Tab-separated table of C-alpha atoms in Angstrom:
chain	number	residue	atom	x	y	z
Z	1200	MET	CA	3.234	2.077	-3.121
Z	1201	ARG	CA	-0.462	1.894	-2.296
Z	1202	LYS	CA	-1.620	2.363	1.290
Z	1203	VAL	CA	-4.005	0.210	3.286
Z	1204	VAL	CA	-6.439	2.599	4.955
Z	1205	LEU	CA	-8.604	1.272	7.768
Z	1206	ALA	CA	-11.778	3.387	7.659
Z	1207	MET	CA	-14.432	2.337	10.140
Z	1208	MET	CA	-17.149	3.609	12.392
Z	1209	THR	CA	-16.644	3.126	16.118
Z	1210	THR	CA	-17.909	4.212	19.524
Z	1211	LEU	CA	-16.139	6.084	22.292
Z	1212	ASN	CA	-15.254	2.742	23.897
Z	1213	GLY	CA	-13.915	1.315	20.629
Z	1214	ARG	CA	-16.770	-0.930	19.471
Z	1215	LEU	CA	-16.362	-1.780	15.809
Z	1216	ASP	CA	-18.813	-4.598	15.144
Z	1217	ASP	CA	-22.488	-4.215	14.180
Z	1218	PRO	CA	-22.625	-0.459	13.494
Z	1219	ASP	CA	-26.425	-0.638	13.252
Z	1220	GLN	CA	-26.338	-0.779	17.061
Z	1221	PHE	CA	-24.674	2.628	17.456
Z	1222	VAL	CA	-24.928	4.591	14.184
Z	1223	THR	CA	-28.049	6.725	14.407
Z	1224	GLY	CA	-27.738	8.351	11.000
Z	1225	LEU	CA	-25.251	10.227	8.878
Z	1226	SER	CA	-25.486	13.937	8.206
Z	1227	GLU	CA	-24.745	15.202	4.714
Z	1228	ASP	CA	-21.395	16.697	5.796
Z	1229	HIS	CA	-20.436	13.281	7.196
Z	1230	TYR	CA	-21.451	11.539	3.936
Z	1231	GLN	CA	-19.399	14.096	1.991
Z	1232	GLU	CA	-16.288	13.365	4.060
Z	1233	ILE	CA	-16.668	9.612	3.676
Z	1234	ASP	CA	-17.236	10.050	-0.074
Z	1235	ARG	CA	-14.060	12.162	-0.352
Z	1236	GLY	CA	-12.196	9.297	1.275
Z	1237	TYR	CA	-13.855	6.725	-0.987
Z	1238	ALA	CA	-12.577	8.658	-4.015
Z	1239	THR	CA	-9.024	7.715	-2.988
Z	1240	PHE	CA	-9.759	3.942	-3.138
Z	1241	ASP	CA	-10.225	1.427	-5.926
Z	1242	THR	CA	-10.059	-1.740	-3.819
Z	1243	ILE	CA	-11.756	-2.974	-0.646
Z	1244	LEU	CA	-10.677	-5.669	1.798
Z	1245	VAL	CA	-13.602	-7.079	3.740
Z	1246	GLY	CA	-14.557	-10.126	5.773
Z	1247	ARG	CA	-17.321	-12.482	4.674
Z	1248	VAL	CA	-19.942	-11.360	7.218
Z	1249	THR	CA	-19.355	-7.651	6.588
Z	1250	ALA	CA	-19.417	-8.274	2.830
Z	1251	ALA	CA	-22.868	-9.851	3.161
Z	1252	GLU	CA	-24.093	-6.833	5.167
Z	1253	MET	CA	-22.618	-4.420	2.620
Z	1254	PHE	CA	-24.154	-6.364	-0.275
Z	1255	GLU	CA	-27.592	-6.000	1.336
Z	1256	TYR	CA	-27.178	-2.219	1.494
Z	1257	TRP	CA	-24.949	-0.760	-1.228
Z	1258	PRO	CA	-26.441	-2.052	-4.509
Z	1259	THR	CA	-29.651	-0.064	-3.856
Z	1260	ALA	CA	-28.383	2.645	-1.466
Z	1261	GLY	CA	-28.240	5.298	-4.178
Z	1262	ASP	CA	-31.869	4.634	-5.089
Z	1263	GLU	CA	-33.277	5.162	-1.573
Z	1264	GLU	CA	-35.809	7.927	-1.141
Z	1265	GLY	CA	-33.999	10.952	0.224
Z	1266	ALA	CA	-30.536	9.698	-0.793
Z	1267	GLY	CA	-28.227	12.676	-1.153
Z	1268	GLU	CA	-25.619	13.235	-3.843
Z	1269	SER	CA	-22.826	11.901	-1.617
Z	1270	GLN	CA	-24.746	8.721	-0.797
Z	1271	ARG	CA	-25.411	8.088	-4.502
Z	1272	SER	CA	-21.737	8.715	-5.309
Z	1273	MET	CA	-20.635	6.300	-2.567
Z	1274	ALA	CA	-23.026	3.628	-3.870
Z	1275	GLU	CA	-21.559	3.971	-7.382
Z	1276	ARG	CA	-18.015	3.705	-6.016
Z	1277	MET	CA	-18.888	0.622	-3.956
Z	1278	HIS	CA	-20.263	-1.001	-7.096
Z	1279	SER	CA	-17.137	-0.361	-9.143
Z	1280	TYR	CA	-14.420	-1.211	-6.577
Z	1281	GLN	CA	-12.476	-4.450	-6.686
Z	1282	LYS	CA	-13.663	-6.258	-3.555
Z	1283	PHE	CA	-11.585	-8.978	-1.887
Z	1284	VAL	CA	-13.727	-10.964	0.549
Z	1285	PHE	CA	-11.705	-12.920	3.126
Z	1286	THR	CA	-13.258	-16.230	4.068
Z	1287	GLY	CA	-12.463	-19.672	5.370
Z	1288	ASP	CA	-14.904	-21.191	2.858
Z	1289	PRO	CA	-13.136	-22.162	-0.393
Z	1290	GLY	CA	-16.537	-22.760	-2.022
Z	1291	LEU	CA	-17.950	-19.291	-1.299
Z	1292	THR	CA	-19.743	-17.757	-4.278
Z	1293	LEU	CA	-20.303	-14.019	-4.429
Z	1294	GLU	CA	-22.976	-12.215	-6.406
Z	1295	TRP	CA	-21.554	-8.757	-5.816
Z	1296	HIS	CA	-19.978	-6.998	-8.826
Z	1297	ASN	CA	-16.135	-7.231	-8.815
Z	1298	ALA	CA	-16.091	-9.363	-5.643
Z	1299	GLU	CA	-13.560	-12.156	-5.309
Z	1300	PRO	CA	-13.198	-14.582	-2.392
Z	1301	VAL	CA	-9.760	-14.884	-0.785
Z	1302	VAL	CA	-9.015	-17.929	1.356
Z	1303	VAL	CA	-6.074	-17.520	3.728
Z	1304	SER	CA	-5.439	-19.795	6.669
Z	1305	LYS	CA	-2.294	-18.283	8.206
Z	1306	ASP	CA	-1.029	-14.813	9.082
Z	1307	GLU	CA	1.855	-15.304	6.645
Z	1308	ASP	CA	-0.581	-15.932	3.768
Z	1309	LEU	CA	-2.610	-12.855	4.658
Z	1310	ARG	CA	0.547	-10.722	4.935
Z	1311	ALA	CA	1.819	-11.955	1.553
Z	1312	PHE	CA	-1.529	-11.265	-0.137
Z	1313	VAL	CA	-1.810	-7.726	1.254
Z	1314	GLU	CA	1.833	-6.819	0.609
Z	1315	ASP	CA	1.514	-8.047	-2.992
Z	1316	LEU	CA	-1.678	-6.013	-3.425
Z	1317	LYS	CA	0.031	-2.892	-2.017
Z	1318	SER	CA	2.876	-3.272	-4.524
Z	1319	GLN	CA	0.508	-3.291	-7.529
Z	1320	PRO	CA	-0.438	-0.078	-9.342
Z	1321	GLY	CA	-3.679	1.580	-8.349
Z	1322	LYS	CA	-5.325	3.768	-5.758
Z	1323	ASP	CA	-5.272	3.132	-2.030
Z	1324	ILE	CA	-6.921	0.071	-0.484
Z	1325	HIS	CA	-9.866	0.429	1.898
Z	1326	LEU	CA	-9.831	-1.987	4.817
Z	1327	SER	CA	-13.523	-1.988	5.612
Z	1328	GLY	CA	-13.813	-4.810	8.136
Z	1329	GLY	CA	-15.172	-6.835	9.828
Z	1330	ALA	CA	-13.826	-6.784	13.292
Z	1331	ARG	CA	-11.609	-9.868	13.064
Z	1332	LEU	CA	-10.043	-8.941	9.714
Z	1333	ALA	CA	-9.386	-5.350	10.815
Z	1334	ARG	CA	-7.801	-6.388	14.109
Z	1335	THR	CA	-5.636	-8.967	12.328
Z	1336	LEU	CA	-4.273	-6.463	9.792
Z	1337	VAL	CA	-3.624	-3.950	12.595
Z	1338	ARG	CA	-1.822	-6.636	14.627
Z	1339	LEU	CA	0.300	-7.555	11.591
Z	1340	GLY	CA	1.309	-3.913	11.046
Z	1341	LEU	CA	-0.254	-3.781	7.577
Z	1342	VAL	CA	-2.366	-0.634	8.108
Z	1343	ASP	CA	-0.815	2.587	6.809
Z	1344	GLU	CA	-3.576	5.008	7.828
Z	1345	TYR	CA	-6.526	4.963	10.217
Z	1346	ARG	CA	-9.780	6.841	9.632
Z	1347	PHE	CA	-12.048	6.437	12.638
Z	1348	PHE	CA	-15.543	7.888	12.605
Z	1349	VAL	CA	-16.248	8.066	16.337
Z	1350	TYR	CA	-19.883	8.185	17.443
Z	1351	PRO	CA	-20.827	9.915	20.696
Z	1352	SER	CA	-21.940	6.749	22.438
Z	1353	TYR	CA	-20.595	3.674	24.155
Z	1354	SER	CA	-21.859	0.217	23.388
Z	1355	PRO	CA	-21.004	-3.394	24.245
Z	1356	GLY	CA	-19.439	-5.440	21.464
Z	1357	ALA	CA	-16.135	-6.311	19.814
Z	1358	ALA	CA	-13.533	-3.616	20.503
Z	1359	TRP	CA	-10.399	-2.641	18.600
Z	1360	TYR	CA	-7.954	-3.476	21.288
Z	1361	ASP	CA	-8.950	-7.001	22.351
Z	1362	GLU	CA	-6.239	-8.829	20.404
Z	1363	LEU	CA	-3.454	-6.248	20.354
Z	1364	ASP	CA	-0.440	-6.897	22.548
Z	1365	THR	CA	1.897	-4.067	21.547
Z	1366	ASN	CA	1.887	-0.307	21.932
Z	1367	THR	CA	1.777	1.401	18.539
Z	1368	PRO	CA	2.052	5.206	18.684
Z	1369	LEU	CA	-0.051	7.039	16.108
Z	1370	GLU	CA	0.346	10.539	14.699
Z	1371	LEU	CA	-2.784	12.674	14.271
Z	1372	ILE	CA	-3.420	13.770	10.689
Z	1373	SER	CA	-6.745	15.542	11.262
Z	1374	ALA	CA	-9.859	15.785	13.432
Z	1375	THR	CA	-13.210	16.848	11.966
Z	1376	PRO	CA	-16.581	17.120	13.765
Z	1377	PHE	CA	-19.857	16.530	11.885
Z	1378	ASP	CA	-23.403	17.823	12.273
Z	1379	ASP	CA	-24.564	14.361	13.443
Z	1380	GLY	CA	-22.239	14.502	16.484
Z	1381	ALA	CA	-19.629	12.064	15.142
Z	1382	VAL	CA	-15.969	13.060	14.827
Z	1383	ALA	CA	-13.502	11.877	12.170
Z	1384	LEU	CA	-10.071	11.146	13.622
Z	1385	TYR	CA	-7.375	10.374	11.042
Z	1386	TYR	CA	-4.034	8.888	12.123
Z	1387	ARG	CA	-0.935	7.255	10.678
Z	1388	PRO	CA	1.645	5.118	12.466
Z	1389	ALA	CA	4.191	7.448	14.089
Z	1390	ASN	CA	7.134	5.309	12.977
């Protein structure tokens, strides 16, 4: 069965929205680690707002002056992935390659969609965000692995823990520091 892997950038105090406010750059070793993770995915789950932000960046990210090999590879992967964009707008049109809107109004509908997707053949599924979608899938127990890229800063904004009302122990898989000061912390649910 495929796994849902939440892979997001965050701050020391758990901010997960608007990474432009706290991400000061990515070193090549950090890009390489993210690209290694991206190689394990073929599908992305993303909210409408985050999808719009990603669409502004990824289609031309590999063409930027100074783009490294890992950044170009990530841009190619982002182009090819199946992208499910969660929205409340049934009329949403998407211009992004392989992007499909998904309208769900209840937790049960979201759970059914994700569980069906996990049962299909393919690589793992990247839960990219935004904040509300990520917190909802965490709350519903649908995340099989967590990959946090923690930046050495604190910042006001939406935090991971705002909507969670249960204690969920996690088991550390790995911890990796990067040249840019960020640290990758990988976990899985302990149960």
